[in-house]
Short mmCIF file of C-alpha atoms in Angstrom, two decimals:
data_model
loop_
_atom_site.label_atom_id
_atom_site.label_comp_id
_atom_site.label_asym_id
_atom_site.label_seq_id
_atom_site.Cartn_x
_atom_site.Cartn_y
_atom_site.Cartn_z
CA MET A 114 -8.60 -70.14 -214.44
CA SER A 115 -7.29 -73.16 -216.34
CA ASP A 116 -3.73 -72.23 -215.40
CA ARG A 117 -4.58 -72.15 -211.75
CA SER A 118 -5.98 -75.65 -211.68
CA HIS A 119 -2.50 -76.97 -212.38
CA GLN A 120 -0.96 -75.09 -209.50
CA ALA A 121 -0.79 -76.02 -205.86
CA LEU A 122 -3.64 -74.75 -203.70
CA PRO A 123 -3.19 -71.10 -202.74
CA PRO A 124 -1.96 -70.36 -199.22
CA GLU A 125 -4.78 -69.79 -196.74
CA ALA A 126 -3.23 -68.45 -193.55
CA ILE A 127 -0.01 -67.38 -191.84
CA VAL A 128 0.93 -68.12 -188.24
CA ILE A 129 3.73 -66.30 -186.44
CA GLY A 130 5.44 -67.06 -183.13
CA ALA A 131 7.83 -64.68 -181.43
CA SER A 132 9.16 -63.99 -177.96
CA ALA A 133 12.08 -61.86 -176.78
CA GLY A 134 12.61 -59.17 -179.42
CA ALA A 135 9.16 -59.74 -180.90
CA LEU A 136 8.07 -56.11 -181.01
CA GLN A 137 11.03 -55.04 -183.14
CA ALA A 138 10.71 -58.00 -185.52
CA LEU A 139 6.96 -57.61 -185.97
CA SER A 140 7.37 -53.86 -186.49
CA GLU A 141 9.50 -54.67 -189.51
CA LEU A 142 6.89 -57.05 -190.95
CA LEU A 143 3.29 -56.14 -190.22
CA PRO A 144 3.26 -52.44 -191.25
CA LEU A 145 4.47 -53.39 -194.75
CA LEU A 146 1.37 -55.43 -195.54
CA PRO A 147 -1.23 -53.61 -197.67
CA ALA A 148 -4.81 -53.10 -196.55
CA ASP A 149 -6.08 -55.62 -199.12
CA TYR A 150 -3.67 -58.34 -197.99
CA PRO A 151 -5.63 -61.51 -198.70
CA LEU A 152 -4.42 -63.78 -195.89
CA PRO A 153 -5.22 -63.85 -192.18
CA ILE A 154 -2.25 -63.73 -189.79
CA LEU A 155 -2.42 -65.37 -186.36
CA ILE A 156 0.23 -64.35 -183.89
CA VAL A 157 1.46 -65.61 -180.53
CA VAL A 158 3.88 -63.37 -178.67
CA HIS A 159 4.95 -64.41 -175.19
CA ILE A 160 3.69 -61.77 -172.84
CA ARG A 161 3.23 -61.53 -169.11
CA PRO A 162 -0.08 -63.10 -168.09
CA ASP A 163 -1.09 -60.44 -165.60
CA ARG A 164 -1.03 -57.49 -167.95
CA ASP A 165 -3.61 -56.37 -170.42
CA SER A 166 -2.22 -56.87 -173.86
CA VAL A 167 -1.45 -53.67 -175.68
CA LEU A 168 -0.04 -55.45 -178.73
CA ALA A 169 -3.13 -55.26 -180.91
CA HIS A 170 -3.65 -51.64 -179.97
CA LEU A 171 -0.03 -50.79 -180.67
CA PHE A 172 0.05 -52.40 -184.10
CA GLN A 173 -3.39 -51.25 -185.20
CA SER A 174 -2.11 -47.69 -185.34
CA LYS A 175 0.96 -48.69 -187.38
CA CYS A 176 -0.63 -51.11 -189.84
CA ALA A 177 -2.80 -50.93 -192.95
CA ILE A 178 -4.25 -54.39 -192.27
CA SER A 179 -6.74 -54.74 -189.47
CA VAL A 180 -5.15 -55.82 -186.16
CA ARG A 181 -6.99 -57.09 -183.10
CA GLU A 182 -6.87 -59.34 -180.09
CA ALA A 183 -8.42 -62.71 -180.88
CA GLU A 184 -11.87 -63.45 -179.46
CA ASP A 185 -13.35 -66.85 -178.71
CA LYS A 186 -15.48 -68.32 -181.56
CA GLU A 187 -14.61 -65.47 -183.92
CA PRO A 188 -14.55 -66.37 -187.64
CA ILE A 189 -11.09 -65.75 -189.14
CA GLN A 190 -11.09 -62.90 -191.68
CA PRO A 191 -8.58 -62.26 -194.47
CA GLY A 192 -6.36 -59.21 -194.18
CA THR A 193 -6.54 -59.32 -190.41
CA ALA A 194 -3.87 -59.98 -187.81
CA TYR A 195 -5.02 -61.61 -184.56
CA PHE A 196 -2.92 -61.56 -181.40
CA ALA A 197 -3.45 -64.23 -178.76
CA PRO A 198 -4.67 -62.57 -175.53
CA PRO A 199 -2.45 -62.74 -172.44
CA ASP A 200 -2.87 -65.90 -170.33
CA TYR A 201 -4.91 -67.80 -172.96
CA HIS A 202 -3.88 -70.24 -175.65
CA LEU A 203 -5.15 -69.40 -179.13
CA LEU A 204 -6.35 -72.29 -181.32
CA VAL A 205 -7.83 -72.64 -184.80
CA GLU A 206 -10.91 -74.83 -185.32
CA GLN A 207 -11.61 -76.91 -188.45
CA ASP A 208 -14.25 -74.42 -189.56
CA HIS A 209 -11.65 -71.62 -189.43
CA THR A 210 -12.97 -69.97 -186.32
CA LEU A 211 -10.77 -69.10 -183.36
CA SER A 212 -11.01 -70.55 -179.90
CA LEU A 213 -9.28 -69.73 -176.64
CA SER A 214 -8.18 -72.07 -173.89
CA SER A 215 -6.76 -71.76 -170.39
CA GLU A 216 -5.16 -75.21 -170.37
CA GLU A 217 -1.76 -75.57 -168.72
CA PRO A 218 1.10 -73.44 -170.05
CA VAL A 219 3.44 -75.12 -172.55
CA PHE A 220 7.16 -74.47 -171.89
CA PHE A 221 5.93 -72.06 -169.19
CA SER A 222 4.07 -70.10 -171.84
CA ARG A 223 0.38 -69.29 -172.18
CA PRO A 224 -0.25 -68.38 -174.93
CA SER A 225 1.96 -71.02 -176.52
CA ILE A 226 3.23 -70.96 -180.10
CA ASP A 227 3.14 -74.76 -180.35
CA VAL A 228 -0.55 -74.85 -179.42
CA LEU A 229 -1.46 -72.32 -182.11
CA PHE A 230 0.75 -73.93 -184.75
CA GLU A 231 -0.49 -77.49 -184.14
CA SER A 232 -4.17 -76.55 -184.30
CA ALA A 233 -3.63 -74.32 -187.36
CA ALA A 234 -1.75 -77.15 -189.10
CA ASP A 235 -4.79 -79.38 -188.54
CA ALA A 236 -7.17 -76.74 -189.86
CA TYR A 237 -5.20 -75.47 -192.88
CA GLY A 238 -2.84 -78.33 -193.85
CA GLU A 239 -0.74 -77.37 -196.87
CA GLY A 240 -2.40 -73.96 -196.98
CA LEU A 241 -0.50 -72.83 -193.87
CA THR A 242 2.75 -70.90 -193.64
CA GLY A 243 4.39 -70.85 -190.21
CA LEU A 244 7.06 -68.38 -189.08
CA VAL A 245 9.26 -68.68 -186.01
CA LEU A 246 10.99 -65.41 -185.17
CA THR A 247 13.30 -64.21 -182.42
CA GLY A 248 12.93 -65.67 -178.92
CA ALA A 249 14.83 -67.12 -176.01
CA ASN A 250 13.14 -70.49 -175.50
CA GLN A 251 12.05 -73.52 -177.52
CA ASP A 252 8.32 -72.90 -177.98
CA GLY A 253 7.29 -73.14 -181.64
CA ALA A 254 9.79 -75.77 -182.72
CA LEU A 255 7.44 -78.76 -182.42
CA GLY A 256 4.58 -76.72 -183.84
CA LEU A 257 6.62 -75.79 -186.89
CA LYS A 258 7.41 -79.46 -187.47
CA THR A 259 3.68 -80.23 -187.28
CA ILE A 260 3.06 -77.61 -189.97
CA VAL A 261 5.63 -79.22 -192.28
CA ASP A 262 4.27 -82.71 -191.58
CA ALA A 263 0.81 -81.46 -192.60
CA GLY A 264 2.21 -80.18 -195.91
CA GLY A 265 2.59 -76.53 -194.98
CA THR A 266 5.54 -74.18 -195.31
CA ALA A 267 8.02 -73.42 -192.53
CA ILE A 268 10.08 -70.26 -192.26
CA VAL A 269 12.53 -69.38 -189.50
CA GLN A 270 14.20 -66.05 -188.89
CA ASN A 271 17.96 -66.35 -189.44
CA PRO A 272 19.35 -66.64 -185.90
CA GLN A 273 22.28 -64.43 -186.87
CA GLY A 274 20.05 -61.41 -187.25
CA ALA A 275 17.66 -62.30 -184.44
CA TYR A 276 17.54 -60.42 -181.13
CA ALA A 277 17.39 -63.78 -179.31
CA THR A 278 18.67 -66.88 -181.05
CA ALA A 279 17.40 -69.83 -178.99
CA MET A 280 13.91 -70.02 -180.47
CA PRO A 281 14.95 -69.89 -184.15
CA GLU A 282 17.77 -72.35 -183.45
CA ALA A 283 15.40 -74.80 -181.73
CA ALA A 284 12.98 -74.49 -184.66
CA ILE A 285 15.73 -75.20 -187.21
CA ALA A 286 16.96 -78.19 -185.21
CA GLN A 287 13.45 -79.65 -184.99
CA CYS A 288 12.55 -78.74 -188.54
CA PRO A 289 15.57 -78.80 -190.88
CA GLN A 290 13.37 -78.33 -193.95
CA ALA A 291 12.48 -74.81 -192.84
CA LYS A 292 13.54 -71.89 -195.02
CA ILE A 293 15.92 -69.66 -193.10
CA MET A 294 15.50 -66.00 -193.94
CA THR A 295 16.38 -62.54 -192.71
CA ILE A 296 13.53 -60.28 -191.66
CA GLU A 297 13.91 -58.40 -194.98
CA ASP A 298 13.56 -61.65 -196.92
CA ILE A 299 10.56 -62.65 -194.83
CA SER A 300 8.90 -59.30 -195.59
CA ALA A 301 9.41 -59.80 -199.32
CA TYR A 302 8.15 -63.38 -199.06
CA LEU A 303 4.95 -62.39 -197.24
CA LEU A 304 4.29 -59.60 -199.74
CA ASP A 305 4.73 -62.08 -202.60
CA LEU A 306 2.37 -64.56 -200.96
CA GLY A 307 -0.27 -61.85 -200.98
CA ARG A 308 0.52 -60.43 -204.41
CA ASN A 309 0.18 -63.78 -206.16
CA HIS A 310 -2.88 -64.82 -204.20
CA PRO A 311 -6.06 -65.46 -206.21
CA GLY A 312 -8.13 -64.11 -203.36
CA ARG A 313 -6.65 -60.67 -203.66
CA ASN A 314 -9.17 -58.14 -204.99
CA SER A 315 -6.67 -56.37 -207.24
CA ARG A 316 -8.15 -55.43 -210.61
CA ALA A 317 -11.10 -57.77 -210.87
CA MET B 178 -25.84 -87.21 -213.17
CA SER B 179 -23.24 -89.66 -214.36
CA GLU B 180 -21.61 -91.96 -211.90
CA GLU B 181 -18.81 -90.29 -210.03
CA PRO B 182 -15.84 -92.06 -208.55
CA VAL B 183 -15.96 -92.39 -204.77
CA SER B 184 -15.86 -88.97 -203.21
CA THR B 185 -12.28 -88.05 -202.39
CA GLY B 186 -13.62 -85.51 -199.94
CA LEU B 187 -14.86 -88.25 -197.66
CA LEU B 188 -11.88 -90.47 -198.20
CA SER B 189 -9.53 -87.66 -197.32
CA GLU B 190 -10.94 -87.31 -193.82
CA ARG B 191 -8.02 -87.96 -191.54
CA VAL B 192 -8.01 -91.22 -189.64
CA GLU B 193 -7.29 -89.43 -186.38
CA ASP B 194 -10.37 -87.21 -186.83
CA ILE B 195 -12.53 -90.29 -187.38
CA GLU B 196 -11.04 -91.91 -184.28
CA ILE B 197 -11.70 -88.84 -182.15
CA HIS B 198 -15.30 -88.67 -183.34
CA LEU B 199 -15.82 -92.36 -182.52
CA LEU B 200 -14.17 -92.10 -179.11
CA LEU B 201 -16.31 -89.12 -178.08
CA GLU B 202 -19.45 -90.90 -179.33
CA GLY B 203 -18.45 -94.05 -177.41
CA LEU B 204 -17.73 -92.10 -174.25
CA TYR B 205 -21.21 -90.64 -174.41
CA ARG B 206 -23.03 -93.89 -175.14
CA ARG B 207 -21.09 -95.96 -172.62
CA TYR B 208 -20.70 -93.46 -169.75
CA HIS B 209 -22.93 -90.50 -170.59
CA TYR B 210 -19.98 -88.08 -170.61
CA ASP B 211 -20.74 -85.81 -173.52
CA PHE B 212 -17.77 -84.01 -175.09
CA ARG B 213 -19.25 -84.16 -178.59
CA ASN B 214 -19.98 -80.44 -178.67
CA TYR B 215 -16.76 -79.27 -177.11
CA ALA B 216 -14.53 -77.00 -179.19
CA GLN B 217 -12.60 -79.61 -181.11
CA ALA B 218 -9.11 -78.12 -181.41
CA SER B 219 -8.50 -78.24 -177.68
CA ILE B 220 -10.13 -81.67 -177.24
CA LYS B 221 -7.93 -83.04 -180.00
CA ARG B 222 -4.83 -81.65 -178.34
CA ARG B 223 -5.72 -83.20 -175.01
CA LEU B 224 -6.64 -86.56 -176.56
CA ARG B 225 -3.24 -86.60 -178.28
CA GLN B 226 -1.62 -85.94 -174.91
CA ALA B 227 -3.67 -88.72 -173.31
CA ARG B 228 -2.74 -91.16 -176.08
CA GLU B 229 0.95 -90.37 -175.75
CA GLN B 230 1.19 -90.26 -171.99
CA LEU B 231 -1.00 -93.31 -171.39
CA GLY B 232 1.16 -95.17 -173.90
CA TYR B 233 -1.23 -95.96 -176.76
CA ARG B 234 -0.34 -96.26 -180.43
CA SER B 235 -3.65 -94.81 -181.57
CA ILE B 236 -6.78 -93.13 -180.28
CA SER B 237 -8.69 -96.29 -181.29
CA ALA B 238 -6.51 -98.40 -179.02
CA LEU B 239 -7.19 -95.99 -176.18
CA GLN B 240 -10.89 -96.12 -177.03
CA HIS B 241 -10.89 -99.91 -176.83
CA ASP B 242 -9.58 -99.89 -173.28
CA VAL B 243 -11.82 -97.06 -172.12
CA LEU B 244 -14.96 -98.78 -173.41
CA HIS B 245 -14.06 -102.12 -171.83
CA ASP B 246 -12.52 -100.95 -168.56
CA PRO B 247 -14.42 -98.42 -166.42
CA ASP B 248 -11.24 -97.90 -164.38
CA MET B 249 -9.73 -96.20 -167.42
CA LEU B 250 -12.48 -93.59 -167.50
CA PRO B 251 -11.19 -91.32 -164.72
CA ARG B 252 -7.72 -91.43 -166.22
CA LEU B 253 -9.02 -90.24 -169.56
CA LEU B 254 -11.31 -87.67 -167.94
CA SER B 255 -8.35 -86.15 -166.16
CA TYR B 256 -6.95 -85.28 -169.59
CA LEU B 257 -10.23 -84.14 -171.08
CA THR B 258 -11.27 -81.87 -168.25
CA VAL B 259 -8.04 -80.63 -166.65
CA GLN B 260 -8.19 -76.91 -166.24
CA VAL B 261 -5.73 -74.94 -164.29
CA SER B 262 -6.98 -72.08 -162.19
CA GLU B 263 -5.67 -69.89 -159.41
CA VAL B 264 -7.12 -68.62 -156.16
CA PHE B 265 -8.46 -65.14 -156.96
CA ARG B 266 -7.50 -65.56 -160.61
CA ASP B 267 -7.99 -62.19 -162.37
CA PRO B 268 -8.11 -60.08 -159.19
CA SER B 269 -10.11 -57.35 -160.91
CA TYR B 270 -13.00 -59.81 -161.34
CA PHE B 271 -13.14 -60.44 -157.60
CA LYS B 272 -12.71 -56.75 -156.89
CA ALA B 273 -15.76 -56.10 -159.09
CA ILE B 274 -17.70 -58.83 -157.25
CA ARG B 275 -16.81 -57.12 -153.94
CA GLU B 276 -17.66 -53.62 -155.06
CA LYS B 277 -20.58 -54.12 -157.45
CA VAL B 278 -22.29 -57.42 -156.60
CA ILE B 279 -21.88 -57.78 -152.82
CA PRO B 280 -23.90 -54.59 -152.04
CA HIS B 281 -26.88 -56.16 -153.88
CA LEU B 282 -26.42 -59.53 -152.20
CA ARG B 283 -26.38 -57.95 -148.73
CA THR B 284 -30.08 -57.18 -149.14
CA TYR B 285 -31.01 -60.91 -149.14
CA PRO B 286 -31.54 -62.86 -145.89
CA SER B 287 -30.16 -66.04 -147.45
CA LEU B 288 -28.03 -66.65 -150.52
CA ARG B 289 -27.22 -69.46 -152.92
CA ILE B 290 -24.02 -69.24 -154.98
CA TRP B 291 -23.10 -71.67 -157.74
CA ILE B 292 -19.50 -72.19 -158.84
CA ALA B 293 -20.14 -74.09 -162.08
CA GLY B 294 -17.23 -76.10 -163.44
CA CYS B 295 -15.30 -75.61 -160.19
CA SER B 296 -12.54 -78.02 -161.23
CA THR B 297 -10.02 -78.38 -158.37
CA GLY B 298 -11.63 -75.66 -156.25
CA GLU B 299 -9.41 -72.57 -156.54
CA GLU B 300 -12.33 -70.36 -157.56
CA LEU B 301 -14.57 -71.80 -154.83
CA TYR B 302 -12.11 -70.93 -152.04
CA SER B 303 -11.77 -67.44 -153.51
CA PHE B 304 -15.51 -66.94 -153.15
CA VAL B 305 -15.83 -68.40 -149.66
CA ILE B 306 -12.96 -66.24 -148.40
CA LEU B 307 -14.44 -63.17 -150.08
CA PHE B 308 -17.87 -63.85 -148.56
CA ARG B 309 -16.34 -64.41 -145.12
CA GLU B 310 -14.50 -61.11 -145.39
CA GLU B 311 -17.71 -59.39 -146.39
CA GLY B 312 -19.66 -60.98 -143.53
CA LEU B 313 -21.99 -62.97 -145.79
CA GLU B 314 -20.60 -66.50 -145.43
CA GLN B 315 -23.01 -67.59 -142.67
CA ARG B 316 -26.13 -66.84 -144.70
CA THR B 317 -24.77 -68.36 -147.92
CA LEU B 318 -24.86 -71.86 -149.34
CA PHE B 319 -22.15 -72.52 -151.94
CA TYR B 320 -22.71 -75.15 -154.63
CA ALA B 321 -19.49 -76.31 -156.28
CA THR B 322 -20.08 -78.56 -159.28
CA ASP B 323 -17.97 -80.30 -161.90
CA ILE B 324 -18.23 -83.38 -164.09
CA ASN B 325 -14.84 -84.67 -162.97
CA GLN B 326 -14.98 -86.64 -159.69
CA ASP B 327 -11.23 -86.51 -159.17
CA ALA B 328 -11.24 -82.74 -159.55
CA LEU B 329 -14.16 -82.49 -157.11
CA ALA B 330 -12.26 -84.63 -154.60
CA LYS B 331 -9.30 -82.25 -154.87
CA ALA B 332 -11.61 -79.29 -154.45
CA GLU B 333 -13.03 -80.87 -151.32
CA ALA B 334 -9.54 -81.54 -149.95
CA GLY B 335 -8.45 -77.94 -150.59
CA ILE B 336 -4.75 -78.79 -150.66
CA TYR B 337 -2.46 -77.12 -153.20
CA ASP B 338 1.28 -76.93 -153.80
CA LEU B 339 2.78 -74.40 -151.45
CA ASP B 340 4.72 -72.68 -154.21
CA ARG B 341 1.41 -71.53 -155.73
CA PHE B 342 0.42 -69.63 -152.59
CA GLN B 343 2.69 -66.69 -153.32
CA LEU B 344 0.62 -66.01 -156.45
CA PHE B 345 -2.64 -66.73 -154.57
CA THR B 346 -1.62 -64.24 -151.88
CA GLU B 347 -0.73 -61.56 -154.41
CA ASN B 348 -4.04 -62.12 -156.26
CA HIS B 349 -6.00 -61.95 -153.00
CA ARG B 350 -4.34 -58.66 -152.07
CA LYS B 351 -5.06 -57.15 -155.52
CA SER B 352 -8.69 -58.26 -155.29
CA GLY B 353 -9.19 -55.98 -152.28
CA GLY B 354 -8.65 -58.70 -149.66
CA LYS B 355 -9.39 -57.48 -146.14
CA SER B 356 -7.07 -59.85 -144.31
CA SER B 357 -4.00 -61.94 -144.97
CA LEU B 358 -4.53 -65.08 -147.04
CA SER B 359 -2.34 -66.90 -144.52
CA ASP B 360 -5.26 -66.62 -142.06
CA TYR B 361 -7.08 -69.21 -144.16
CA TYR B 362 -4.50 -71.96 -144.74
CA THR B 363 -1.88 -74.04 -142.99
CA ALA B 364 1.45 -74.80 -144.61
CA ALA B 365 3.20 -78.12 -144.13
CA TYR B 366 5.40 -80.49 -146.14
CA GLY B 367 5.40 -78.35 -149.28
CA LYS B 368 1.61 -78.06 -149.35
CA GLY B 369 -0.88 -75.46 -148.27
CA ALA B 370 -4.21 -76.71 -146.90
CA PHE B 371 -7.22 -74.41 -146.71
CA ASP B 372 -8.97 -74.36 -143.34
CA LYS B 373 -11.79 -76.89 -143.28
CA SER B 374 -14.14 -74.29 -141.81
CA LEU B 375 -14.16 -72.77 -145.30
CA ARG B 376 -16.10 -75.84 -146.42
CA ASN B 377 -18.82 -75.65 -143.74
CA ARG B 378 -21.25 -74.00 -146.13
CA VAL B 379 -20.22 -75.82 -149.33
CA VAL B 380 -22.05 -78.57 -151.19
CA PHE B 381 -19.85 -80.44 -153.66
CA SER B 382 -21.76 -82.12 -156.44
CA ASP B 383 -21.40 -83.87 -159.75
CA HIS B 384 -23.22 -81.79 -162.38
CA SER B 385 -22.83 -81.45 -166.14
CA LEU B 386 -23.65 -78.25 -168.01
CA VAL B 387 -24.00 -80.41 -171.12
CA THR B 388 -26.52 -83.00 -169.99
CA ASP B 389 -27.97 -81.99 -166.59
CA ALA B 390 -30.75 -79.57 -165.67
CA VAL B 391 -31.40 -76.70 -163.27
CA PHE B 392 -31.17 -77.79 -159.61
CA ALA B 393 -31.78 -74.69 -157.46
CA GLU B 394 -32.47 -70.99 -157.67
CA MET B 395 -29.23 -69.03 -157.45
CA HIS B 396 -28.35 -65.44 -156.63
CA LEU B 397 -24.91 -65.60 -158.20
CA ILE B 398 -23.41 -68.03 -160.69
CA SER B 399 -19.70 -67.91 -161.44
CA CYS B 400 -18.58 -69.98 -164.41
CA ARG B 401 -15.14 -68.94 -165.54
CA ASN B 402 -13.27 -70.33 -168.53
CA VAL B 403 -15.66 -73.19 -169.08
CA LEU B 404 -17.71 -71.81 -171.98
CA ILE B 405 -14.60 -71.34 -174.14
CA TYR B 406 -14.35 -75.14 -174.31
CA PHE B 407 -17.85 -75.44 -175.78
CA ASP B 408 -18.98 -74.90 -179.35
CA ARG B 409 -21.64 -72.29 -180.00
CA PRO B 410 -24.79 -74.44 -179.62
CA LEU B 411 -23.46 -75.88 -176.37
CA GLN B 412 -22.58 -72.40 -175.09
CA ASP B 413 -26.19 -71.45 -175.74
CA ARG B 414 -27.42 -74.47 -173.77
CA ALA B 415 -25.21 -73.66 -170.80
CA VAL B 416 -26.12 -69.97 -170.75
CA GLY B 417 -29.80 -70.95 -171.01
CA LEU B 418 -29.30 -73.18 -167.98
CA PHE B 419 -27.74 -70.27 -166.07
CA LYS B 420 -30.58 -67.99 -167.06
CA ASP B 421 -33.15 -70.49 -165.82
CA SER B 422 -31.20 -71.08 -162.60
CA LEU B 423 -30.89 -67.42 -161.65
CA ALA B 424 -33.26 -65.59 -159.36
CA ARG B 425 -34.68 -62.37 -160.76
CA LYS B 426 -31.87 -59.82 -160.94
CA GLY B 427 -29.35 -62.57 -160.15
CA PHE B 428 -25.73 -62.29 -161.27
CA LEU B 429 -23.62 -64.27 -163.75
CA GLY B 430 -19.82 -63.98 -163.87
CA LEU B 431 -17.78 -65.34 -166.80
CA GLY B 432 -14.08 -65.57 -167.68
CA SER B 433 -12.26 -62.45 -168.81
CA LYS B 434 -12.30 -63.52 -172.48
CA GLU B 435 -15.86 -64.86 -172.47
CA SER B 436 -18.93 -62.86 -173.34
CA LEU B 437 -22.67 -63.12 -173.88
CA ARG B 438 -22.40 -60.90 -176.94
CA PHE B 439 -22.97 -63.74 -179.41
CA SER B 440 -25.30 -65.77 -177.20
CA GLN B 441 -28.94 -66.35 -178.10
CA HIS B 442 -29.72 -65.31 -174.51
CA THR B 443 -27.92 -61.98 -174.65
CA ALA B 444 -31.20 -60.04 -174.42
CA SER B 445 -31.95 -61.67 -171.05
CA PHE B 446 -28.95 -60.05 -169.36
CA SER B 447 -27.55 -56.59 -168.75
CA GLU B 448 -23.86 -55.84 -168.30
CA LEU B 449 -23.10 -54.88 -164.71
CA ALA B 450 -19.31 -54.77 -165.02
CA PRO B 451 -18.53 -55.13 -168.73
CA GLY B 452 -14.72 -55.25 -168.40
CA ASP B 453 -14.99 -57.96 -165.75
CA LYS B 454 -17.71 -59.92 -167.56
CA ILE B 455 -20.29 -59.72 -164.80
CA TYR B 456 -23.89 -59.79 -166.00
CA GLN B 457 -27.23 -59.35 -164.30
CA ARG B 458 -30.36 -61.21 -165.26
CA LEU B 459 -33.01 -58.80 -166.45
CA ASP B 460 -36.33 -58.65 -164.69
CA ARG B 461 -38.94 -59.61 -167.25
#
């Protein structure tokens, strides 16, 4: 206990934004996380607004952590991945509940990565880790900067290995402090975040 | 207890959060617009947009002008209440209204329908067109309400950018539309204007789900994507208002990601079309 008081606050949540190539990238990350992963993961993937989202369904069968589509006013649970529903923005409230919104699209996108990242940065501050993965637009760049400005950690998928490079490149340009990692490195990083987390019910 | 230094918890509250709280309180006390129980993350985002786009250095500076200049109020409200909708948004909802609600409504000699939080009117026109196609328009009175006067004025004008009508037309077709949407509007100069006969049976009115009361007995209330902007206690107030406004066995339609599952009034409703979020008031 006394050791911990000298350390920085433990991470509280992870937000991920991805667009073109998202399925492949997320398939290399989410299934690796163990069932007792102590952090919640909030995800915006750009999807067509007029389709029912199958993302949560798809990943639930592949993942040890719980995966679902976010619902309005739902309290955020550890070890759970929440996908923003199609045609709604996903936001985080100060009391760590989720809310949905049908405000205007941002960069033609609803859900928007920036909207999730900015609200999560307000709610979690330095406890937040934000990841921008593959994608062909610029959504997420401003949001990632907001996360860093609030004291959180920014990670961007290395554009060289990304299916689409525009989104990671825009994020790096807006947020030069971001750590640039391959998907393999990001996997290891997320696993470490969980392994070293005091909230993990390992051998208590 | 020994004397503690000043609580850092309080001191660490962000200035912007304090400003937002004060602005919303001021807006209520000066103009009786009550956003204090709106879901805060979205309000904060829209206040930041308003501050930036109206050219203020801080929310407090914006607050100063809004409190002293009533002309600023509509400009701020346009940021706080803007919601974008489509004609026949979520076609499956309107299909369910056609197939599951209309047969019940046909049994009444006269009908009152409330579009609550109608914003700029897209949902209202969807309903009037649907009721005309189903032969019920002439025995129906439509109440379209919102707190935003500018939005209500746009609803009453019924003029939208022409490039949106392709989507409106597609939605209308998917909803089971029995005619062509082009029968109901005229296109000119990049705009599409809905036929004014669609407004013959419509009452536009300023009404707040936050502060106002029941005003008539309704057979159907449609309130889509409004409750998501409220916190839980305010959602309960609004749903309670709907419950009290509905005739026995009346219908309530919500947005596709809204639900009565967590509401304190959930026991007063049954699910008529669960996937499309259409509820029926129980007969008690």
